[in-house]
Each structure stands twice: as structure tokens, then as C-alpha cells.
GROMACS .gro file of C-alpha atoms in nm:
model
  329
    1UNK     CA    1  -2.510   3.095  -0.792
    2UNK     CA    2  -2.611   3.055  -1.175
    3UNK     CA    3  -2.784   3.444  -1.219
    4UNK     CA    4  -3.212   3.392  -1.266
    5UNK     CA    5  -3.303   3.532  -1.567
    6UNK     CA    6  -3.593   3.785  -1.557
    7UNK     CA    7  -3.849   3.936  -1.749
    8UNK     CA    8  -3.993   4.247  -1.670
    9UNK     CA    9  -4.421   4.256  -1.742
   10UNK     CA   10  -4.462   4.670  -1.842
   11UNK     CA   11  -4.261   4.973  -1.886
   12UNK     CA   12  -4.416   5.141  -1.554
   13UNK     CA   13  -4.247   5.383  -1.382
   14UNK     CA   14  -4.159   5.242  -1.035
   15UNK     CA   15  -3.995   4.961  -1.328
   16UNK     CA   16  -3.827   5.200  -1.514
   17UNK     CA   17  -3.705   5.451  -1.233
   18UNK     CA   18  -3.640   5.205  -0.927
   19UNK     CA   19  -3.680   4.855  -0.946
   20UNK     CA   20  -3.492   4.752  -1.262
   21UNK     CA   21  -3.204   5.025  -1.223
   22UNK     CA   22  -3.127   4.804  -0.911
   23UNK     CA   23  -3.190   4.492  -1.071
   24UNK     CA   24  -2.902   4.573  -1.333
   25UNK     CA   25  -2.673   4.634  -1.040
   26UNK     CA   26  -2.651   4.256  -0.963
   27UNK     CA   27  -2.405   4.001  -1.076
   28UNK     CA   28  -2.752   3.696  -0.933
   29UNK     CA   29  -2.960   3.789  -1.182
   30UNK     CA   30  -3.003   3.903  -1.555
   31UNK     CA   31  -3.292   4.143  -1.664
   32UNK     CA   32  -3.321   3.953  -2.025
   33UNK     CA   33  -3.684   4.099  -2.152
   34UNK     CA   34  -3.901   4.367  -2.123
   35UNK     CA   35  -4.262   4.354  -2.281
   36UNK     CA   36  -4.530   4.645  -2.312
   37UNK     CA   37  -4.878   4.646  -2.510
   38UNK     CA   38  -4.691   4.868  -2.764
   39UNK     CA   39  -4.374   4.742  -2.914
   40UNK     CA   40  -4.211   5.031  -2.973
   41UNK     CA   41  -4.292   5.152  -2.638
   42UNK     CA   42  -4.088   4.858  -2.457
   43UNK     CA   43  -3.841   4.872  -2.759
   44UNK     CA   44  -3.796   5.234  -2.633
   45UNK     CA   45  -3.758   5.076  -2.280
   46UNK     CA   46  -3.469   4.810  -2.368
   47UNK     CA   47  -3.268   5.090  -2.520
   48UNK     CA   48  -3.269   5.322  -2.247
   49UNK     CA   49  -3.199   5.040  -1.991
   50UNK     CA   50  -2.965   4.838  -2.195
   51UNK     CA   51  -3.213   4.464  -2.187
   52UNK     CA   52  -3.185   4.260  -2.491
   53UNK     CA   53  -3.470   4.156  -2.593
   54UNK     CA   54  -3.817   4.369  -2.603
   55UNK     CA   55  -4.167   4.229  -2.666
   56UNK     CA   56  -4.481   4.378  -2.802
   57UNK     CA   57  -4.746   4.176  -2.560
   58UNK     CA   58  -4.725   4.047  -2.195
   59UNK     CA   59  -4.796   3.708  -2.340
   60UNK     CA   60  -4.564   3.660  -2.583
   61UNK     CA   61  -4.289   3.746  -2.321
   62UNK     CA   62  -4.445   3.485  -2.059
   63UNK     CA   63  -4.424   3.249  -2.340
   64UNK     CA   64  -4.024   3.239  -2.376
   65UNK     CA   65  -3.850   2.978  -2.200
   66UNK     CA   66  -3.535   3.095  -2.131
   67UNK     CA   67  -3.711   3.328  -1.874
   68UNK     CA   68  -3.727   3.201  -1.511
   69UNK     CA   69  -3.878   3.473  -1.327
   70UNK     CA   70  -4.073   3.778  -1.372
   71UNK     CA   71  -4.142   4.147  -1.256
   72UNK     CA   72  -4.536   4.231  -1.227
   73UNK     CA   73  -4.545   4.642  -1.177
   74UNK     CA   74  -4.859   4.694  -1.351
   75UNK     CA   75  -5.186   4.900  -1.173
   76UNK     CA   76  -5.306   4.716  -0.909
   77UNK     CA   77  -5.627   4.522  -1.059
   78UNK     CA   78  -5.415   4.346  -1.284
   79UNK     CA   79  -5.166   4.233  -1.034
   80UNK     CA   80  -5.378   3.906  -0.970
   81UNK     CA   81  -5.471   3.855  -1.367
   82UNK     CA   82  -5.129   3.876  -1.454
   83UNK     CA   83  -4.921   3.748  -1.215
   84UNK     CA   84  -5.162   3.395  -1.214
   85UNK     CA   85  -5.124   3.426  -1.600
   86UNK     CA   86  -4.733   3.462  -1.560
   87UNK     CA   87  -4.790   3.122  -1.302
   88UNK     CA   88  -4.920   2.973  -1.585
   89UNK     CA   89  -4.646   2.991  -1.757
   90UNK     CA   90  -4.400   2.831  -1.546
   91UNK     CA   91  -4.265   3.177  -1.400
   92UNK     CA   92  -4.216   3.298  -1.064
   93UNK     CA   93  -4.326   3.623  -0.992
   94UNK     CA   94  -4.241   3.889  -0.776
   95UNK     CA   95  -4.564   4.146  -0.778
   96UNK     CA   96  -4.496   4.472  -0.690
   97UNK     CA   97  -4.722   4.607  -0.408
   98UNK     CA   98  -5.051   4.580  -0.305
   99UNK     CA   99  -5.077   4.218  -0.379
  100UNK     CA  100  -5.430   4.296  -0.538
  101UNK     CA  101  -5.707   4.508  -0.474
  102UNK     CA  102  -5.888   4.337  -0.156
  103UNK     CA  103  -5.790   4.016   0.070
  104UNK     CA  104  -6.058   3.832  -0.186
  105UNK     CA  105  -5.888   3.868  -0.494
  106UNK     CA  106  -5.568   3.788  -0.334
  107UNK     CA  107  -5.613   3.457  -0.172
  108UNK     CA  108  -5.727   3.347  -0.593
  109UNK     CA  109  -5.341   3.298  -0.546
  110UNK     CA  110  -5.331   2.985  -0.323
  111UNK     CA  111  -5.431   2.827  -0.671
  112UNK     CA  112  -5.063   2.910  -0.740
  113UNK     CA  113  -4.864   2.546  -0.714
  114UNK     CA  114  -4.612   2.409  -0.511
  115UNK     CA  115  -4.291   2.473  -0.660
  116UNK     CA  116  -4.338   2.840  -0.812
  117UNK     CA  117  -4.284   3.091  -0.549
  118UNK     CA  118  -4.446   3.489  -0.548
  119UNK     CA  119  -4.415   3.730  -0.316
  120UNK     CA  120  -4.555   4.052  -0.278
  121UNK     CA  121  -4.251   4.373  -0.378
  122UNK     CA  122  -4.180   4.517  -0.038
  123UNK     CA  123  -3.856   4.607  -0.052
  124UNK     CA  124  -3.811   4.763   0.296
  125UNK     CA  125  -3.823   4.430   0.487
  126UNK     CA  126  -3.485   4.361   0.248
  127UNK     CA  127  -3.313   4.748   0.311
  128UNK     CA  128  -3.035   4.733   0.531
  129UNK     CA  129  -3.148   4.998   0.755
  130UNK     CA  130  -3.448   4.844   0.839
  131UNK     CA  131  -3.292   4.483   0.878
  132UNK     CA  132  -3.015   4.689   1.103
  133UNK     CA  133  -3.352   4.877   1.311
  134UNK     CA  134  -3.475   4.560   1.349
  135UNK     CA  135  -3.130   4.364   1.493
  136UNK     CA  136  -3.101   4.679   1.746
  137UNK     CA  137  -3.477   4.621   1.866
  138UNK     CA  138  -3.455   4.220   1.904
  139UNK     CA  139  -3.143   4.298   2.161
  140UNK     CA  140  -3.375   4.514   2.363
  141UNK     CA  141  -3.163   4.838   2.330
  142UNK     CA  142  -3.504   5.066   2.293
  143UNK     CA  143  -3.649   4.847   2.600
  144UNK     CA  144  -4.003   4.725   2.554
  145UNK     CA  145  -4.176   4.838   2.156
  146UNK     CA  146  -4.477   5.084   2.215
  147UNK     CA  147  -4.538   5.272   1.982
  148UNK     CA  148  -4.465   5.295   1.619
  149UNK     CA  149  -4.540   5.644   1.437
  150UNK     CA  150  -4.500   5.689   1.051
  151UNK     CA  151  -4.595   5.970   0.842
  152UNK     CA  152  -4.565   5.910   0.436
  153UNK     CA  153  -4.715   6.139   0.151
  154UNK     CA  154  -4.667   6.309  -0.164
  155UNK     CA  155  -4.832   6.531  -0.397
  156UNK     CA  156  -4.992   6.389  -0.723
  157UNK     CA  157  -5.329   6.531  -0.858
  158UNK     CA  158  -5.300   6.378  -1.245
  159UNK     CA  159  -5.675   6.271  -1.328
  160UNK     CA  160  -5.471   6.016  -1.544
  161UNK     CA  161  -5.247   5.856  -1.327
  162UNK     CA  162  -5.335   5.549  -1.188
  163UNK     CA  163  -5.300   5.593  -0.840
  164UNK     CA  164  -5.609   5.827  -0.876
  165UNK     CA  165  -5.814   5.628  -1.033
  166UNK     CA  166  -6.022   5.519  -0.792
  167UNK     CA  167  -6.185   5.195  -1.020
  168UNK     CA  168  -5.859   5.041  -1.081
  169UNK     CA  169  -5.734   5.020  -0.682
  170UNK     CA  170  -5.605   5.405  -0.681
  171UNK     CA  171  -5.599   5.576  -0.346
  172UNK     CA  172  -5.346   5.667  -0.072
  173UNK     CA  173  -5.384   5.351   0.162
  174UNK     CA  174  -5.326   5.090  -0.118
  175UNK     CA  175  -5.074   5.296  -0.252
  176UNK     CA  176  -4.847   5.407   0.064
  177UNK     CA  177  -5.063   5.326   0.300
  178UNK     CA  178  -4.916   4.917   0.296
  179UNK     CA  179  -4.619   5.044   0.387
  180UNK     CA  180  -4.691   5.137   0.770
  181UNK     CA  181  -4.909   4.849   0.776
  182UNK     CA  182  -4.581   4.626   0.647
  183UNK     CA  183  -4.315   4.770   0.863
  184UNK     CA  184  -4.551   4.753   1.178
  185UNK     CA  185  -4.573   4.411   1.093
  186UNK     CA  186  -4.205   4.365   1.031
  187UNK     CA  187  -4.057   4.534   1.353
  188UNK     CA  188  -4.329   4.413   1.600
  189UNK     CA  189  -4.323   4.063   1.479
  190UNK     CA  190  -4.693   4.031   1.549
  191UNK     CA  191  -5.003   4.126   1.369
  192UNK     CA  192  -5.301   4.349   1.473
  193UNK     CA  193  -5.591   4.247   1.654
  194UNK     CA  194  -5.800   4.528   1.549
  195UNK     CA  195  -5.792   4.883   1.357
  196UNK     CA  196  -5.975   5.209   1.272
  197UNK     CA  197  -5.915   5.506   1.042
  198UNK     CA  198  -6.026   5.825   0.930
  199UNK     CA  199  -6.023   5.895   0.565
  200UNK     CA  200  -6.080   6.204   0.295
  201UNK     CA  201  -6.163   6.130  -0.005
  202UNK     CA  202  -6.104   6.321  -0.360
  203UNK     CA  203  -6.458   6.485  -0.449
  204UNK     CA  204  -6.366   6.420  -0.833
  205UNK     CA  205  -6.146   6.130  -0.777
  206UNK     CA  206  -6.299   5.928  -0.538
  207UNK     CA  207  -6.015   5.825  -0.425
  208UNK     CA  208  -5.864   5.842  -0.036
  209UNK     CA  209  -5.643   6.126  -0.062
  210UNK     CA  210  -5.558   6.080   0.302
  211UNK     CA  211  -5.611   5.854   0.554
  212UNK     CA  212  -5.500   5.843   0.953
  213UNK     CA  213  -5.507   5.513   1.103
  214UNK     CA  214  -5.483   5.307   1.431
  215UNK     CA  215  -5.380   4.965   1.482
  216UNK     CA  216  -5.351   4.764   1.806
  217UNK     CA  217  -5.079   4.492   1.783
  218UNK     CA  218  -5.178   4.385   2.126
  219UNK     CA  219  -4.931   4.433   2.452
  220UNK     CA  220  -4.946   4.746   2.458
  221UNK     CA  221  -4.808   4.787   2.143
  222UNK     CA  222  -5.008   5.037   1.874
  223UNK     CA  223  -4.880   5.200   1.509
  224UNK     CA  224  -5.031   5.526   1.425
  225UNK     CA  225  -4.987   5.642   1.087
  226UNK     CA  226  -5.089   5.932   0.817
  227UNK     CA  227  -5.025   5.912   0.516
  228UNK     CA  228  -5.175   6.164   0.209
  229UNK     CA  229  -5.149   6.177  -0.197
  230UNK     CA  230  -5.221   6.541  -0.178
  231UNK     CA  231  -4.967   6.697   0.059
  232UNK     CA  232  -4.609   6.789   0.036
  233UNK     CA  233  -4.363   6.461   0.013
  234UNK     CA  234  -4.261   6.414   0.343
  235UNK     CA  235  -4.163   6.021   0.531
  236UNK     CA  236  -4.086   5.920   0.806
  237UNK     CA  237  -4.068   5.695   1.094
  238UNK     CA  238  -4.068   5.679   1.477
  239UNK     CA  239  -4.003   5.361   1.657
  240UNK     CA  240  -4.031   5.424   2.062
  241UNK     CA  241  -4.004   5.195   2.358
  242UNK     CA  242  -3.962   5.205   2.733
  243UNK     CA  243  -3.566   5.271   2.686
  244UNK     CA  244  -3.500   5.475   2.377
  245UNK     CA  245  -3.663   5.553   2.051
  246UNK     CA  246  -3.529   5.497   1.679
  247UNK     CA  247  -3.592   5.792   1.410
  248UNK     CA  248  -3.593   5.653   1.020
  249UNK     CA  249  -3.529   5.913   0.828
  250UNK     CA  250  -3.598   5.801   0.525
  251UNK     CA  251  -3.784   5.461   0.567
  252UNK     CA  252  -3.931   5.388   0.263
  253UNK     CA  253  -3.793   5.622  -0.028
  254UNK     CA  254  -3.426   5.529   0.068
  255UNK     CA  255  -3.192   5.689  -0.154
  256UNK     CA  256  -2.946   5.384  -0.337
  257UNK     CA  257  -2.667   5.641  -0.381
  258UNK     CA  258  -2.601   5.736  -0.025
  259UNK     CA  259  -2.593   5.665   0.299
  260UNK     CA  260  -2.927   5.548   0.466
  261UNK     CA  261  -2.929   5.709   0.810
  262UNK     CA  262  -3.109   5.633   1.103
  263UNK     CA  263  -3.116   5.788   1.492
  264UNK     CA  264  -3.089   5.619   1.806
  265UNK     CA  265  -3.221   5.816   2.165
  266UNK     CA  266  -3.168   5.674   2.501
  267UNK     CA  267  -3.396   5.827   2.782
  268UNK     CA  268  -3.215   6.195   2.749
  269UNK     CA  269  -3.425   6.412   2.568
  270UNK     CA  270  -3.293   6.483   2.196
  271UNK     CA  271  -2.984   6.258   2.315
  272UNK     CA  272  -2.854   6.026   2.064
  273UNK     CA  273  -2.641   5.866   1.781
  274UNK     CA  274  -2.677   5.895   1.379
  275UNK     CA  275  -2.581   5.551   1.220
  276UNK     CA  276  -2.520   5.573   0.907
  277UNK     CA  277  -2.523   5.231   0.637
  278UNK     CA  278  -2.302   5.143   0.403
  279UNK     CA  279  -2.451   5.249   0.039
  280UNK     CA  280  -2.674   5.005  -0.120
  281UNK     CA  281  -3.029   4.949  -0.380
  282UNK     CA  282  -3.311   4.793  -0.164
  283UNK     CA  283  -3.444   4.675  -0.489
  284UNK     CA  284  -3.154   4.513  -0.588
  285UNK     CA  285  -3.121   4.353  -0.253
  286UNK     CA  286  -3.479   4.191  -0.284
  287UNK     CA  287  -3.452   4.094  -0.665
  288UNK     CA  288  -3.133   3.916  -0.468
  289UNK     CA  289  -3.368   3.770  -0.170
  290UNK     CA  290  -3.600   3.650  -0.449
  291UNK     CA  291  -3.336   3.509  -0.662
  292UNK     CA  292  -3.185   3.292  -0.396
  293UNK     CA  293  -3.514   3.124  -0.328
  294UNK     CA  294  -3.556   3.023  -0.664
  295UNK     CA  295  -3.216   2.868  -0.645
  296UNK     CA  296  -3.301   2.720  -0.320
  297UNK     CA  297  -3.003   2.874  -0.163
  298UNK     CA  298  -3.257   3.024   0.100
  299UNK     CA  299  -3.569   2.989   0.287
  300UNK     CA  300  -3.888   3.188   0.193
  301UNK     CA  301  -3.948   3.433   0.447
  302UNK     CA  302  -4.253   3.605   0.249
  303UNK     CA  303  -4.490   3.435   0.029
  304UNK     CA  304  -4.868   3.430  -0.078
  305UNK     CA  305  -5.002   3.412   0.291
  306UNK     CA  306  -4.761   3.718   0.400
  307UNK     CA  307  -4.916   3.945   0.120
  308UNK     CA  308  -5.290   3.768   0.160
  309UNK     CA  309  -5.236   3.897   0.569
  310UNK     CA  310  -5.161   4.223   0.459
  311UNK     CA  311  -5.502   4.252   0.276
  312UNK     CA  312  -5.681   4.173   0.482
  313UNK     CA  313  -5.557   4.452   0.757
  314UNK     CA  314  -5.639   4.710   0.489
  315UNK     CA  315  -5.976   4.528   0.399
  316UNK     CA  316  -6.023   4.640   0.796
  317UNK     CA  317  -5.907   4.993   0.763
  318UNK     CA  318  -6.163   5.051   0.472
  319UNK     CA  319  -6.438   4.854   0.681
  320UNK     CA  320  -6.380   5.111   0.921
  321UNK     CA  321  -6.383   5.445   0.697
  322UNK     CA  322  -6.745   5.280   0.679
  323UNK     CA  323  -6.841   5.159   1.049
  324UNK     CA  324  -6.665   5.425   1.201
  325UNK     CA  325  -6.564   5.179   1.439
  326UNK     CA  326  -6.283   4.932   1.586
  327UNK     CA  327  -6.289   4.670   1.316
  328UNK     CA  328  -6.095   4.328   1.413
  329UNK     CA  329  -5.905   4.175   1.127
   0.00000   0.00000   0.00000
């Protein structure tokens, strides 16, 4: 297909380390822009990543129309702002993750029109391993799904960096915590009913450096998850049901250089086969995903009222830091 040609809104790091690196792997798409606030700053960025053209504003980058879709990876209250401003503009936009802040300021996206397709940047439901987890669950080879288990955290106690700055949509289950929510959603094809969490929050932050949470997905079916911004990086994922289990090892973080590996265990304790996947960029495999959707070459399988769901289950895990109680989504 003809490659989309994107445009990349900010030089921030999950940009500059992960997403575009596997952007620039693909022969569907061509990264032709960067912008920043500062010039030099995204001038800086171009170089290092080899893009052509660098711009000194957000707007001025959403006004060039040679540029058919667009990246949105800044902090998460301006993922609304800007991605409805990039709209605007005639773009489609893939907005990295959480959508927005609260279920609220998400749905101001239904304004988006017909036509101009965003979707929220998970790129786990795009990984092979987790599209391969998924194929080996559908043909019932772990029996009936129970439980799902996922532990995710990592250590970050910058005052400045966003994700701890509580004002702007910092804090552990916005951050990391979307991504048990996501993959619950993803492998159980259902959504929860209800949830409830315990959270502890940073005394100078404010943010929720950890949070443990419950959700029932109805038939018997529950995810159970911890995840933490202040404990050492650790991830990973258990999948059990009434014939097996499947062990992620690393669900979420999944390294594009090698092998992603995942375990399979019948009903004999610590029994079981390592599968291992071919090499491959889950970013470059959504951009792809994305891309073909624009071209019409494929269905959408996650839009606006995928990512408004989402945030509205974590609206519920916050209502019940609060209640201290089930709260129903």
C-alpha cells in the first residue's frame, strides 16, 4: 500500500526511545515531521532519528498537508487538547495511552467526525505474543479462563517527571496501571462488571505510587493486578484456566531485538513448553495496524469507544480508593 505519512506531536521519550525507532522500521509508513515547543529541541530530534523535516510549534506541524497522520505522546492532560486540535486539522491520530485523564474528558472525542479515525497507543493488543496467547486460549488449550494475574512496576522518584505529577494525570494506575486493565480486556473478551482497589499514595507527590486491584469479568472469571512506580522494575503475567496456565514473561516491555517468550503448563505442576516468537517491534506492528485503516485495507478493531471503555474502568478503580467498596463500572 502507498506508505501514510506521519508526523510526530513532541520529542517525548516513549517517542524518541520506542515508538518512532519502530516506526522507521516499516516500509507502510514514513515518519516525515517532528515538532516540539522549541525548535532546536525537535531540530535536535530529526537529526538523531534521521526525519526530514522539524518544526518549532505543534501547530505549525498540524498545519502541513502533506501529513496524513499523527503521533500524540505528550503528558496525559493534553492528550484530548491536542489530539482534537490535530482532528481539526484533517489528521488522524494515534494517542499514546491513557486516552485522557478521566472517562469525561475522553468521550469530548465522539465530536471527532466520521472519516478520521484515533485510537488509543496500546501496542500489546498488536505484539505477536499476545495475539499468539490469545489464538492458544480461543482453542481452549488452558480449558476454561479464571484467573488473570499481572504484576508491572518500576522505580521513578523525579519530582519533575511527569508521571509524578499528580495535576497533570501522573500516578501508577494511569500510567501502567491501563495495561492490566487492557490485556484483561483483550484475552477475556468481556469487560468487568465491577472493581475495587487499594492504593498508596506519594506524601509529596500525591500521586498513587501503587495500587492493587480487583476486577470481576463475570463467569467466574477475575484479574488481579499490582502494579507500583516506586519498586524495582519487574512485569509480568499469569493467565490460568481449568486445563493449563500461560506465563508472559515479558508482557508489556517486550524487547524488539529478541525473541518474545512465553510458557505454556498443562495440569503437571511446573510442567510445560517455552514458545518462543519470531523477532519483531510491537510499535511498528501497530503504526502498521493503524496505517492499514487509514488505507482502508482493514477493519478498525479499536477506536474512540474502546479507549472511552477503558476510562471509565479506571474512573471505577479511583471511585473505589474513595468508597472503599465494590464499585460497578
Amino acid at each position: 500500500m502507498k506508505p501514510v505519512k506521519w508526523g510526530i506531536i513532541s520529542t517525548a521519550n516513549i517517542g524518541m526511545a520506542k515508538v518512532i525507532p519502530g516506526m522507521l522500521k516499516s516500509k507502510e509508513l514514513d515518519v516525515v515531521a517532528i515538532s516540539s515547543r522549541d525548535k532546536k529541541t525537535a531540530e535536535a530530534a530529526a537529526k538523531k532519528l534521521g526525519i526530514k523535516q522539524a518544526y518549532g510549534s505543534y501547530e505549525e506541524m498540524l498545519a502541513d498537508p502533506d501529513i496524513e497522520a499523527v503521533y500524540n505522546p505528550l503528558p496525559n492532560h493534553l492528550h484530548v487538547p491536542l489530539t482534537l486540535a490535530a482532528v481539526k486539522a484533517g489528521k488522524h491520530v494515534l494517542c499514546e495511552k491513557p486516552i485522557a485523564i478521566t472517562a469525561k474528558e475522553a468521550k469530548k472525542l465522539k465530536k471527532v467526525p466520521k472519516g478520521i479515525y484515533v485510537a488509543e497507543a496500546f501496542m500489546v493488543r498488536h505484539a505477536l505474543q499476545w495475539q499468539a496467547v490469545r489464538a492458544r486460549i480461543e482453542k481452549g488449550e488452558i480449558g476454561t479462563l479464571r484467573l488473570m494475574q499481572v504484576f508491572f512496576s518500576y522505580y521513578l522518584d523525579d519530582p519533575k517527571n511527569v508521571r509524578n505529577i499528580a495535576k497533570i494525570g501522573g500516578g501508577g494506575l494511569l500510567d501502567i496501571g491501563c495495561y492490566p486493565i487492557t490485556v484483561a480486556r483483550y484475552i477475556f473478551d468481556a469487560e468487568p462488571k465491577a472493581v475495587t482497589a487499594v492504593f498508596d499514595r506519594d506524601p509529596k507527590f500525591k500521586t498513587d505510587r501503587a495500587a492493587s486491584g480487583l476486577a470481576d469479568f463475570g463467569k467466574g472469571r477475575q484479574l488481579s493486578f499490582a502494579i507500583s512506580t516506586q519498586t524495582a522494575p519487574f512485569q509480568r503475567v499469569q493467565i490460568a484456566g481449568t486445563k493449563g496456565r500461560i506465563e508472559v514473561e515479558i508482557p508489556f516491555n517486550a524487547p524488539p531485538d529478541k525473541p518474545n517468550r512465553y510458557f505454556v503448563q498443562g495440569m503437571a505442576m511446573n510442567e510445560g513448553k517455552t514458545y518462543e516468537l519470531p523477532v519483531s517491534d510491537q510499535y511498528q506492528l501497530q503504526a502498521e495496524a493503524f496505517g492499514r485503516v487509514i488505507r482502508k485495507d482493514k477493519k478498525a478493531a479499536y477506536g474512540i469507544k474502546d479507549a472511552i471503555q477503558n476510562m471509565k474502568i479506571i474512573d471505577a478503580f479511583f471511585r473505589s480508593e474513595k468508597s472503599r467498596k465494590w464499585e460497578e463500572v
